């Protein structure tokens, strides 16, 4: 079904953050947008205010008339919805076009010029940076992001631009639905081995992704990755890294909490770029984002202004308290390489202060596969407090607990394991110098209460 043929869109599972961005895209296009979700939330209530029709019981009779026309209604579902769901069965049995979120994003990359960012880590920050640069430039863009941009308070940007910035997710091979005009690949450290099975299959998935780039497009790949791309004829190839590559940084200055560098580019170099979110790991992310925006047509001044005014992403190196007495932040890092980079950055920023991490491991399979790497990454810090594993979609695996990480931390490091429900009490009893909460689970839900507790003691 072509976008021009769609008159209504129905969401089976409307309340997810990724689904809501697509719902808003179609609302802006003036279509009938409706859907089902299991429970009301702040997000679904906001969507209702914006014009989406949502109900909260499995009930075919509550599906609007416009969404019962198979020739003009697109159905979008989340895999979290059971296949036997009454409404999903109705659409399946009546010949509706039914797509996953990733398929819809793929359609958008064929209708627009898709600027995509893939990689094991760094993709949310890099895509959000690129979207901000593009949105405040003369080109503008649409964007569907994997986190809440602090500049916009949302995970989407909608405009009449021909460009769309998309975070290309490798989980479940979702990014194979895309047809990028240009793409950045930030990293290919193996992850999601519960899906892929082997490192080789993971790398092959990225190789196939590069085959999907449109002719006359471009690949911007981090130098030194293990994967081997396979580019269609006519696709330009560039590489980047911190200090080398077609795109890189020079004259890096880190002082008084500010980071400034020169952006070196084969198109046009840009001097004195100041990071709006001054974190060392963001230098490379900025290089990749600026490279793609520049190749799309942004000017040197638009690149400089975009990076200077970038404010970050919720849960990505997200400072909650920052003063001489205490620094407290949360970070979504949940892969060993992410934690390594996060720990490295915070050590560079706070060289002479004691750094404590509270880490909630994410997934039994990931802990089983990488517990030694987690321990090595966390061992850069002065103190590590572990909680139980967040299971997400998984069942427990015998013998796989946080103890595996604990036992492999470097000798001499301060360490303990506590339950997640003991964290707030620990913060009431202890004092900290620099404290970071790490992980992609639900411990982050307690960060507002943690902030309140820590602030009350200052």
GROMACS .gro file of C-alpha atoms in nm:
model
  458
    1UNK     CA    1   0.000   0.000   0.000
    2UNK     CA    2   0.139   0.340  -0.101
    3UNK     CA    3   0.123   0.624   0.152
    4UNK     CA    4  -0.096   0.823  -0.087
    5UNK     CA    5  -0.363   0.547  -0.074
    6UNK     CA    6  -0.391   0.547   0.306
    7UNK     CA    7  -0.690   0.729   0.455
    8UNK     CA    8  -0.686   0.574   0.805
    9UNK     CA    9  -0.428   0.410   1.030
   10UNK     CA   10  -0.506   0.173   1.318
   11UNK     CA   11  -0.254   0.084   1.590
   12UNK     CA   12  -0.280  -0.245   1.778
   13UNK     CA   13  -0.066  -0.140   2.075
   14UNK     CA   14  -0.080   0.238   2.054
   15UNK     CA   15   0.100   0.343   2.372
   16UNK     CA   16   0.463   0.255   2.304
   17UNK     CA   17   0.705   0.541   2.258
   18UNK     CA   18   0.806   0.430   1.908
   19UNK     CA   19   0.448   0.369   1.798
   20UNK     CA   20   0.336   0.709   1.928
   21UNK     CA   21   0.582   0.893   1.704
   22UNK     CA   22   0.439   0.721   1.395
   23UNK     CA   23   0.084   0.791   1.514
   24UNK     CA   24   0.172   1.160   1.535
   25UNK     CA   25   0.321   1.153   1.184
   26UNK     CA   26  -0.011   1.029   1.043
   27UNK     CA   27  -0.212   1.271   1.260
   28UNK     CA   28  -0.010   1.556   1.108
   29UNK     CA   29  -0.098   1.422   0.763
   30UNK     CA   30  -0.467   1.467   0.853
   31UNK     CA   31  -0.561   1.097   0.846
   32UNK     CA   32  -0.803   0.915   1.077
   33UNK     CA   33  -0.574   0.765   1.345
   34UNK     CA   34  -0.712   0.520   1.602
   35UNK     CA   35  -0.600   0.223   1.807
   36UNK     CA   36  -0.609  -0.013   2.103
   37UNK     CA   37  -0.385  -0.020   2.407
   38UNK     CA   38  -0.408  -0.233   2.719
   39UNK     CA   39  -0.393   0.050   2.973
   40UNK     CA   40  -0.428   0.430   2.966
   41UNK     CA   41  -0.106   0.626   3.025
   42UNK     CA   42   0.020   0.982   3.011
   43UNK     CA   43   0.126   0.915   2.652
   44UNK     CA   44  -0.210   0.772   2.537
   45UNK     CA   45  -0.399   1.057   2.704
   46UNK     CA   46  -0.180   1.308   2.521
   47UNK     CA   47  -0.241   1.127   2.191
   48UNK     CA   48  -0.616   1.145   2.254
   49UNK     CA   49  -0.586   1.521   2.307
   50UNK     CA   50  -0.404   1.542   1.974
   51UNK     CA   51  -0.691   1.369   1.794
   52UNK     CA   52  -0.620   0.995   1.813
   53UNK     CA   53  -0.914   0.766   1.896
   54UNK     CA   54  -0.800   0.508   2.154
   55UNK     CA   55  -0.988   0.242   2.349
   56UNK     CA   56  -0.863   0.001   2.615
   57UNK     CA   57  -1.064  -0.322   2.572
   58UNK     CA   58  -1.029  -0.588   2.304
   59UNK     CA   59  -1.345  -0.499   2.115
   60UNK     CA   60  -1.392  -0.509   1.739
   61UNK     CA   61  -1.708  -0.297   1.775
   62UNK     CA   62  -1.500  -0.003   1.901
   63UNK     CA   63  -1.286   0.009   1.586
   64UNK     CA   64  -1.393   0.324   1.395
   65UNK     CA   65  -1.573   0.280   1.063
   66UNK     CA   66  -1.289   0.439   0.865
   67UNK     CA   67  -1.052   0.177   1.008
   68UNK     CA   68  -1.267  -0.113   0.887
   69UNK     CA   69  -1.201  -0.043   0.517
   70UNK     CA   70  -0.926  -0.283   0.412
   71UNK     CA   71  -0.845  -0.096   0.089
   72UNK     CA   72  -0.761   0.232   0.266
   73UNK     CA   73  -0.664   0.149   0.627
   74UNK     CA   74  -0.310   0.052   0.726
   75UNK     CA   75  -0.281  -0.156   1.044
   76UNK     CA   76   0.036  -0.122   1.253
   77UNK     CA   77   0.106  -0.358   1.541
   78UNK     CA   78   0.370  -0.415   1.803
   79UNK     CA   79   0.512  -0.769   1.844
   80UNK     CA   80   0.425  -0.741   2.215
   81UNK     CA   81   0.057  -0.797   2.118
   82UNK     CA   82  -0.042  -1.168   2.126
   83UNK     CA   83  -0.115  -1.316   1.784
   84UNK     CA   84  -0.459  -1.432   1.907
   85UNK     CA   85  -0.563  -1.075   1.997
   86UNK     CA   86  -0.925  -1.035   1.875
   87UNK     CA   87  -0.867  -0.714   1.682
   88UNK     CA   88  -0.546  -0.838   1.520
   89UNK     CA   89  -0.732  -1.155   1.415
   90UNK     CA   90  -1.012  -0.942   1.266
   91UNK     CA   91  -0.768  -0.745   1.051
   92UNK     CA   92  -0.579  -1.058   0.947
   93UNK     CA   93  -0.895  -1.247   0.849
   94UNK     CA   94  -1.029  -0.954   0.646
   95UNK     CA   95  -0.727  -0.897   0.426
   96UNK     CA   96  -0.591  -0.574   0.577
   97UNK     CA   97  -0.233  -0.470   0.519
   98UNK     CA   98  -0.067  -0.527   0.856
   99UNK     CA   99   0.283  -0.397   0.925
  100UNK     CA  100   0.531  -0.382   1.212
  101UNK     CA  101   0.668  -0.045   1.317
  102UNK     CA  102   0.998  -0.122   1.139
  103UNK     CA  103   0.814  -0.187   0.810
  104UNK     CA  104   0.640   0.150   0.833
  105UNK     CA  105   0.974   0.323   0.892
  106UNK     CA  106   1.101   0.137   0.585
  107UNK     CA  107   0.814   0.279   0.379
  108UNK     CA  108   0.904   0.628   0.502
  109UNK     CA  109   1.268   0.582   0.393
  110UNK     CA  110   1.142   0.502   0.043
  111UNK     CA  111   0.910   0.804   0.034
  112UNK     CA  112   1.169   1.045   0.183
  113UNK     CA  113   1.548   1.067   0.192
  114UNK     CA  114   1.629   0.849   0.492
  115UNK     CA  115   1.923   0.954   0.708
  116UNK     CA  116   1.969   0.645   0.927
  117UNK     CA  117   2.200   0.564   1.217
  118UNK     CA  118   2.280   0.200   1.299
  119UNK     CA  119   2.517   0.041   1.548
  120UNK     CA  120   2.533  -0.155   1.872
  121UNK     CA  121   2.566   0.168   2.067
  122UNK     CA  122   2.575   0.541   2.003
  123UNK     CA  123   2.285   0.535   1.759
  124UNK     CA  124   2.029   0.717   1.976
  125UNK     CA  125   2.263   1.005   2.058
  126UNK     CA  126   2.401   1.029   1.703
  127UNK     CA  127   2.059   1.020   1.536
  128UNK     CA  128   1.920   1.277   1.783
  129UNK     CA  129   2.220   1.505   1.720
  130UNK     CA  130   2.177   1.472   1.344
  131UNK     CA  131   1.803   1.542   1.369
  132UNK     CA  132   1.868   1.857   1.574
  133UNK     CA  133   2.129   1.985   1.328
  134UNK     CA  134   1.895   1.919   1.035
  135UNK     CA  135   1.583   2.062   1.204
  136UNK     CA  136   1.745   2.396   1.284
  137UNK     CA  137   1.907   2.416   0.935
  138UNK     CA  138   1.756   2.541   0.611
  139UNK     CA  139   1.686   2.175   0.516
  140UNK     CA  140   1.471   2.074   0.819
  141UNK     CA  141   1.372   1.707   0.866
  142UNK     CA  142   1.127   1.456   1.005
  143UNK     CA  143   1.272   1.228   1.273
  144UNK     CA  144   1.182   0.905   1.452
  145UNK     CA  145   1.419   0.860   1.745
  146UNK     CA  146   1.490   0.595   2.008
  147UNK     CA  147   1.492   0.837   2.300
  148UNK     CA  148   1.340   1.163   2.422
  149UNK     CA  149   1.531   1.461   2.285
  150UNK     CA  150   1.589   1.722   2.554
  151UNK     CA  151   1.572   1.995   2.290
  152UNK     CA  152   1.216   1.899   2.194
  153UNK     CA  153   1.080   1.693   2.484
  154UNK     CA  154   0.977   1.419   2.242
  155UNK     CA  155   1.106   1.133   2.027
  156UNK     CA  156   0.984   1.268   1.696
  157UNK     CA  157   1.011   1.576   1.473
  158UNK     CA  158   0.752   1.637   1.202
  159UNK     CA  159   0.791   1.879   0.911
  160UNK     CA  160   0.736   1.911   0.537
  161UNK     CA  161   1.103   1.832   0.470
  162UNK     CA  162   1.207   1.562   0.224
  163UNK     CA  163   1.452   1.422   0.483
  164UNK     CA  164   1.370   1.177   0.761
  165UNK     CA  165   1.619   1.084   1.036
  166UNK     CA  166   1.567   0.731   1.170
  167UNK     CA  167   1.738   0.524   1.436
  168UNK     CA  168   1.806   0.192   1.261
  169UNK     CA  169   1.756  -0.085   1.517
  170UNK     CA  170   1.936  -0.416   1.458
  171UNK     CA  171   1.724  -0.603   1.716
  172UNK     CA  172   1.523  -0.876   1.540
  173UNK     CA  173   1.686  -0.753   1.213
  174UNK     CA  174   1.437  -0.463   1.207
  175UNK     CA  175   1.676  -0.241   1.010
  176UNK     CA  176   1.651  -0.473   0.709
  177UNK     CA  177   1.314  -0.307   0.630
  178UNK     CA  178   1.487   0.027   0.568
  179UNK     CA  179   1.615   0.179   0.244
  180UNK     CA  180   1.857   0.447   0.367
  181UNK     CA  181   1.962   0.737   0.149
  182UNK     CA  182   2.259   0.770   0.383
  183UNK     CA  183   2.357   0.580   0.694
  184UNK     CA  184   2.607   0.601   0.976
  185UNK     CA  185   2.727   0.276   1.136
  186UNK     CA  186   2.873   0.358   1.479
  187UNK     CA  187   2.976   0.014   1.607
  188UNK     CA  188   2.921  -0.358   1.554
  189UNK     CA  189   3.017  -0.513   1.888
  190UNK     CA  190   2.807  -0.833   1.904
  191UNK     CA  191   2.480  -0.803   2.096
  192UNK     CA  192   2.135  -0.969   2.093
  193UNK     CA  193   2.298  -1.311   2.063
  194UNK     CA  194   1.968  -1.459   2.184
  195UNK     CA  195   1.837  -1.351   1.840
  196UNK     CA  196   2.147  -1.391   1.622
  197UNK     CA  197   2.317  -1.692   1.783
  198UNK     CA  198   2.672  -1.606   1.674
  199UNK     CA  199   2.895  -1.304   1.623
  200UNK     CA  200   2.926  -1.398   1.256
  201UNK     CA  201   2.549  -1.384   1.207
  202UNK     CA  202   2.540  -1.045   1.379
  203UNK     CA  203   2.810  -0.902   1.150
  204UNK     CA  204   2.641  -1.055   0.844
  205UNK     CA  205   2.322  -0.872   0.940
  206UNK     CA  206   2.507  -0.539   0.922
  207UNK     CA  207   2.668  -0.637   0.591
  208UNK     CA  208   2.322  -0.701   0.445
  209UNK     CA  209   2.204  -0.366   0.582
  210UNK     CA  210   2.471  -0.186   0.376
  211UNK     CA  211   2.329  -0.351   0.062
  212UNK     CA  212   2.004  -0.160   0.118
  213UNK     CA  213   2.157   0.190   0.080
  214UNK     CA  214   2.005   0.373  -0.218
  215UNK     CA  215   2.223   0.441  -0.524
  216UNK     CA  216   2.384   0.788  -0.506
  217UNK     CA  217   2.365   0.756  -0.127
  218UNK     CA  218   2.646   0.724   0.126
  219UNK     CA  219   2.784   0.504   0.403
  220UNK     CA  220   2.964   0.677   0.692
  221UNK     CA  221   3.126   0.399   0.895
  222UNK     CA  222   3.338   0.406   1.208
  223UNK     CA  223   3.696   0.319   1.120
  224UNK     CA  224   3.820  -0.025   1.225
  225UNK     CA  225   3.492  -0.214   1.255
  226UNK     CA  226   3.507  -0.591   1.211
  227UNK     CA  227   3.215  -0.603   0.964
  228UNK     CA  228   3.264  -0.599   0.585
  229UNK     CA  229   3.019  -0.383   0.394
  230UNK     CA  230   2.880  -0.468   0.050
  231UNK     CA  231   2.776  -0.142  -0.115
  232UNK     CA  232   2.552  -0.105  -0.420
  233UNK     CA  233   2.709   0.066  -0.721
  234UNK     CA  234   2.717   0.443  -0.687
  235UNK     CA  235   2.715   0.452  -0.305
  236UNK     CA  236   2.992   0.671  -0.161
  237UNK     CA  237   3.193   0.538   0.134
  238UNK     CA  238   3.344   0.750   0.411
  239UNK     CA  239   3.497   0.653   0.743
  240UNK     CA  240   3.529   0.845   1.068
  241UNK     CA  241   3.692   0.817   1.411
  242UNK     CA  242   3.809   1.044   1.690
  243UNK     CA  243   4.154   1.128   1.552
  244UNK     CA  244   4.159   0.978   1.201
  245UNK     CA  245   3.944   0.902   0.899
  246UNK     CA  246   3.771   1.106   0.629
  247UNK     CA  247   3.584   1.282   0.910
  248UNK     CA  248   3.758   1.333   1.245
  249UNK     CA  249   3.834   1.582   1.523
  250UNK     CA  250   4.149   1.788   1.566
  251UNK     CA  251   4.269   2.037   1.827
  252UNK     CA  252   4.043   1.888   2.100
  253UNK     CA  253   4.026   2.107   2.411
  254UNK     CA  254   3.867   1.983   2.736
  255UNK     CA  255   3.878   2.253   3.006
  256UNK     CA  256   3.650   2.411   3.265
  257UNK     CA  257   3.370   2.167   3.185
  258UNK     CA  258   3.369   2.264   2.814
  259UNK     CA  259   3.476   2.061   2.509
  260UNK     CA  260   3.579   2.233   2.184
  261UNK     CA  261   3.730   2.080   1.870
  262UNK     CA  262   3.787   2.134   1.499
  263UNK     CA  263   3.574   1.918   1.266
  264UNK     CA  264   3.795   1.789   0.982
  265UNK     CA  265   3.598   1.701   0.668
  266UNK     CA  266   3.667   1.629   0.298
  267UNK     CA  267   3.374   1.861   0.218
  268UNK     CA  268   3.456   2.161   0.441
  269UNK     CA  269   3.627   2.167   0.779
  270UNK     CA  270   3.465   2.361   1.064
  271UNK     CA  271   3.680   2.520   1.336
  272UNK     CA  272   3.590   2.572   1.703
  273UNK     CA  273   3.290   2.341   1.737
  274UNK     CA  274   3.165   2.354   2.097
  275UNK     CA  275   2.978   2.053   2.236
  276UNK     CA  276   2.646   2.159   2.387
  277UNK     CA  277   2.654   1.842   2.597
  278UNK     CA  278   3.025   1.836   2.694
  279UNK     CA  279   3.099   1.466   2.738
  280UNK     CA  280   3.412   1.313   2.577
  281UNK     CA  281   3.220   1.020   2.423
  282UNK     CA  282   3.002   1.271   2.237
  283UNK     CA  283   3.294   1.398   2.028
  284UNK     CA  284   3.278   1.090   1.804
  285UNK     CA  285   2.897   1.095   1.800
  286UNK     CA  286   2.911   1.460   1.691
  287UNK     CA  287   3.160   1.381   1.413
  288UNK     CA  288   2.924   1.117   1.269
  289UNK     CA  289   2.614   1.337   1.303
  290UNK     CA  290   2.789   1.639   1.146
  291UNK     CA  291   2.926   1.424   0.863
  292UNK     CA  292   2.580   1.300   0.759
  293UNK     CA  293   2.419   1.643   0.798
  294UNK     CA  294   2.698   1.803   0.595
  295UNK     CA  295   2.665   1.546   0.315
  296UNK     CA  296   2.290   1.618   0.315
  297UNK     CA  297   2.364   1.987   0.255
  298UNK     CA  298   2.397   2.167   0.591
  299UNK     CA  299   2.632   2.465   0.601
  300UNK     CA  300   2.934   2.503   0.829
  301UNK     CA  301   2.754   2.758   1.046
  302UNK     CA  302   2.446   2.529   1.075
  303UNK     CA  303   2.671   2.242   1.187
  304UNK     CA  304   2.846   2.459   1.448
  305UNK     CA  305   2.520   2.603   1.582
  306UNK     CA  306   2.345   2.263   1.588
  307UNK     CA  307   2.614   2.094   1.798
  308UNK     CA  308   2.647   2.394   2.031
  309UNK     CA  309   2.272   2.398   2.104
  310UNK     CA  310   2.230   2.018   2.134
  311UNK     CA  311   2.105   1.936   2.485
  312UNK     CA  312   2.116   1.557   2.493
  313UNK     CA  313   1.873   1.266   2.531
  314UNK     CA  314   1.688   1.149   2.841
  315UNK     CA  315   1.879   0.864   3.010
  316UNK     CA  316   2.191   0.921   2.795
  317UNK     CA  317   2.456   1.065   3.029
  318UNK     CA  318   2.170   1.253   3.191
  319UNK     CA  319   2.290   1.482   3.472
  320UNK     CA  320   2.042   1.528   3.760
  321UNK     CA  321   2.271   1.700   4.014
  322UNK     CA  322   2.596   1.871   3.920
  323UNK     CA  323   2.787   2.078   4.177
  324UNK     CA  324   3.108   2.077   4.381
  325UNK     CA  325   2.957   1.857   4.652
  326UNK     CA  326   2.782   1.593   4.440
  327UNK     CA  327   2.741   1.480   4.081
  328UNK     CA  328   2.451   1.244   4.007
  329UNK     CA  329   2.354   1.115   3.664
  330UNK     CA  330   2.187   0.824   3.489
  331UNK     CA  331   2.293   0.652   3.169
  332UNK     CA  332   2.114   0.391   2.955
  333UNK     CA  333   2.441   0.202   2.894
  334UNK     CA  334   2.369  -0.173   2.906
  335UNK     CA  335   2.634  -0.332   2.680
  336UNK     CA  336   2.994  -0.375   2.804
  337UNK     CA  337   3.138  -0.140   2.539
  338UNK     CA  338   2.880   0.127   2.628
  339UNK     CA  339   2.963   0.095   2.996
  340UNK     CA  340   3.334   0.109   2.916
  341UNK     CA  341   3.289   0.434   2.721
  342UNK     CA  342   3.057   0.578   2.985
  343UNK     CA  343   3.303   0.499   3.264
  344UNK     CA  344   3.594   0.634   3.059
  345UNK     CA  345   3.409   0.962   2.994
  346UNK     CA  346   3.310   1.017   3.356
  347UNK     CA  347   3.668   0.945   3.470
  348UNK     CA  348   3.799   1.208   3.225
  349UNK     CA  349   3.547   1.463   3.352
  350UNK     CA  350   3.606   1.393   3.724
  351UNK     CA  351   3.970   1.287   3.751
  352UNK     CA  352   4.017   1.339   4.126
  353UNK     CA  353   3.677   1.234   4.261
  354UNK     CA  354   3.545   0.900   4.385
  355UNK     CA  355   3.307   0.750   4.127
  356UNK     CA  356   3.038   0.499   4.229
  357UNK     CA  357   2.815   0.311   3.984
  358UNK     CA  358   2.485   0.138   4.057
  359UNK     CA  359   2.436  -0.113   3.774
  360UNK     CA  360   2.123  -0.312   3.695
  361UNK     CA  361   2.219  -0.583   3.440
  362UNK     CA  362   1.974  -0.617   3.150
  363UNK     CA  363   1.878  -0.968   3.025
  364UNK     CA  364   1.998  -1.306   3.147
  365UNK     CA  365   2.143  -1.398   2.806
  366UNK     CA  366   2.346  -1.076   2.782
  367UNK     CA  367   2.480  -1.128   3.136
  368UNK     CA  368   2.567  -1.491   3.056
  369UNK     CA  369   2.747  -1.394   2.734
  370UNK     CA  370   2.935  -1.087   2.860
  371UNK     CA  371   2.972  -1.102   3.240
  372UNK     CA  372   3.354  -1.085   3.225
  373UNK     CA  373   3.337  -0.786   2.988
  374UNK     CA  374   3.087  -0.613   3.219
  375UNK     CA  375   3.324  -0.668   3.511
  376UNK     CA  376   3.623  -0.530   3.315
  377UNK     CA  377   3.428  -0.218   3.211
  378UNK     CA  378   3.293  -0.148   3.561
  379UNK     CA  379   3.635  -0.209   3.718
  380UNK     CA  380   3.754   0.128   3.585
  381UNK     CA  381   3.547   0.290   3.861
  382UNK     CA  382   3.608   0.314   4.236
  383UNK     CA  383   3.292   0.143   4.363
  384UNK     CA  384   3.031  -0.083   4.203
  385UNK     CA  385   2.687  -0.162   4.347
  386UNK     CA  386   2.500  -0.434   4.156
  387UNK     CA  387   2.127  -0.512   4.166
  388UNK     CA  388   1.947  -0.822   4.041
  389UNK     CA  389   1.915  -0.877   3.663
  390UNK     CA  390   1.626  -0.706   3.482
  391UNK     CA  391   1.466  -0.991   3.280
  392UNK     CA  392   1.268  -0.791   3.020
  393UNK     CA  393   1.137  -1.057   2.780
  394UNK     CA  394   1.338  -1.348   2.923
  395UNK     CA  395   1.296  -1.633   3.170
  396UNK     CA  396   1.572  -1.688   3.432
  397UNK     CA  397   1.871  -1.902   3.333
  398UNK     CA  398   2.005  -2.131   3.610
  399UNK     CA  399   2.333  -2.003   3.750
  400UNK     CA  400   2.312  -1.665   3.574
  401UNK     CA  401   2.294  -1.386   3.835
  402UNK     CA  402   2.472  -1.058   3.911
  403UNK     CA  403   2.715  -1.266   4.119
  404UNK     CA  404   2.896  -1.358   3.793
  405UNK     CA  405   2.986  -0.991   3.740
  406UNK     CA  406   3.061  -0.937   4.110
  407UNK     CA  407   3.309  -1.226   4.122
  408UNK     CA  408   3.504  -1.090   3.824
  409UNK     CA  409   3.546  -0.728   3.937
  410UNK     CA  410   3.909  -0.630   3.991
  411UNK     CA  411   4.059  -0.709   4.333
  412UNK     CA  412   4.042  -0.417   4.573
  413UNK     CA  413   3.741  -0.244   4.421
  414UNK     CA  414   3.460  -0.156   4.666
  415UNK     CA  415   3.160  -0.370   4.568
  416UNK     CA  416   2.828  -0.508   4.689
  417UNK     CA  417   2.506  -0.666   4.560
  418UNK     CA  418   2.171  -0.533   4.683
  419UNK     CA  419   1.809  -0.573   4.576
  420UNK     CA  420   1.658  -0.301   4.359
  421UNK     CA  421   1.407  -0.221   4.635
  422UNK     CA  422   1.698  -0.148   4.875
  423UNK     CA  423   1.854   0.125   4.659
  424UNK     CA  424   1.659   0.421   4.800
  425UNK     CA  425   1.737   0.322   5.158
  426UNK     CA  426   2.107   0.290   5.069
  427UNK     CA  427   2.106   0.646   4.932
  428UNK     CA  428   1.951   0.775   5.253
  429UNK     CA  429   2.229   0.615   5.459
  430UNK     CA  430   2.532   0.691   5.241
  431UNK     CA  431   2.715   0.992   5.102
  432UNK     CA  432   2.859   0.997   4.751
  433UNK     CA  433   3.096   1.213   4.548
  434UNK     CA  434   3.008   1.113   4.190
  435UNK     CA  435   2.721   0.863   4.148
  436UNK     CA  436   2.600   0.714   3.819
  437UNK     CA  437   2.304   0.479   3.763
  438UNK     CA  438   2.368   0.244   3.469
  439UNK     CA  439   2.139   0.009   3.276
  440UNK     CA  440   1.838  -0.020   3.045
  441UNK     CA  441   1.597  -0.177   3.295
  442UNK     CA  442   1.347  -0.023   3.536
  443UNK     CA  443   1.587   0.107   3.802
  444UNK     CA  444   1.581   0.439   3.614
  445UNK     CA  445   1.217   0.476   3.725
  446UNK     CA  446   1.354   0.548   4.074
  447UNK     CA  447   1.590   0.825   3.957
  448UNK     CA  448   1.346   1.110   4.044
  449UNK     CA  449   1.319   0.976   4.403
  450UNK     CA  450   1.697   0.926   4.417
  451UNK     CA  451   1.747   1.286   4.307
  452UNK     CA  452   1.509   1.407   4.576
  453UNK     CA  453   1.688   1.204   4.849
  454UNK     CA  454   2.033   1.322   4.742
  455UNK     CA  455   1.925   1.685   4.709
  456UNK     CA  456   1.777   1.679   5.060
  457UNK     CA  457   2.119   1.592   5.201
  458UNK     CA  458   2.310   1.874   5.031
   0.00000   0.00000   0.00000
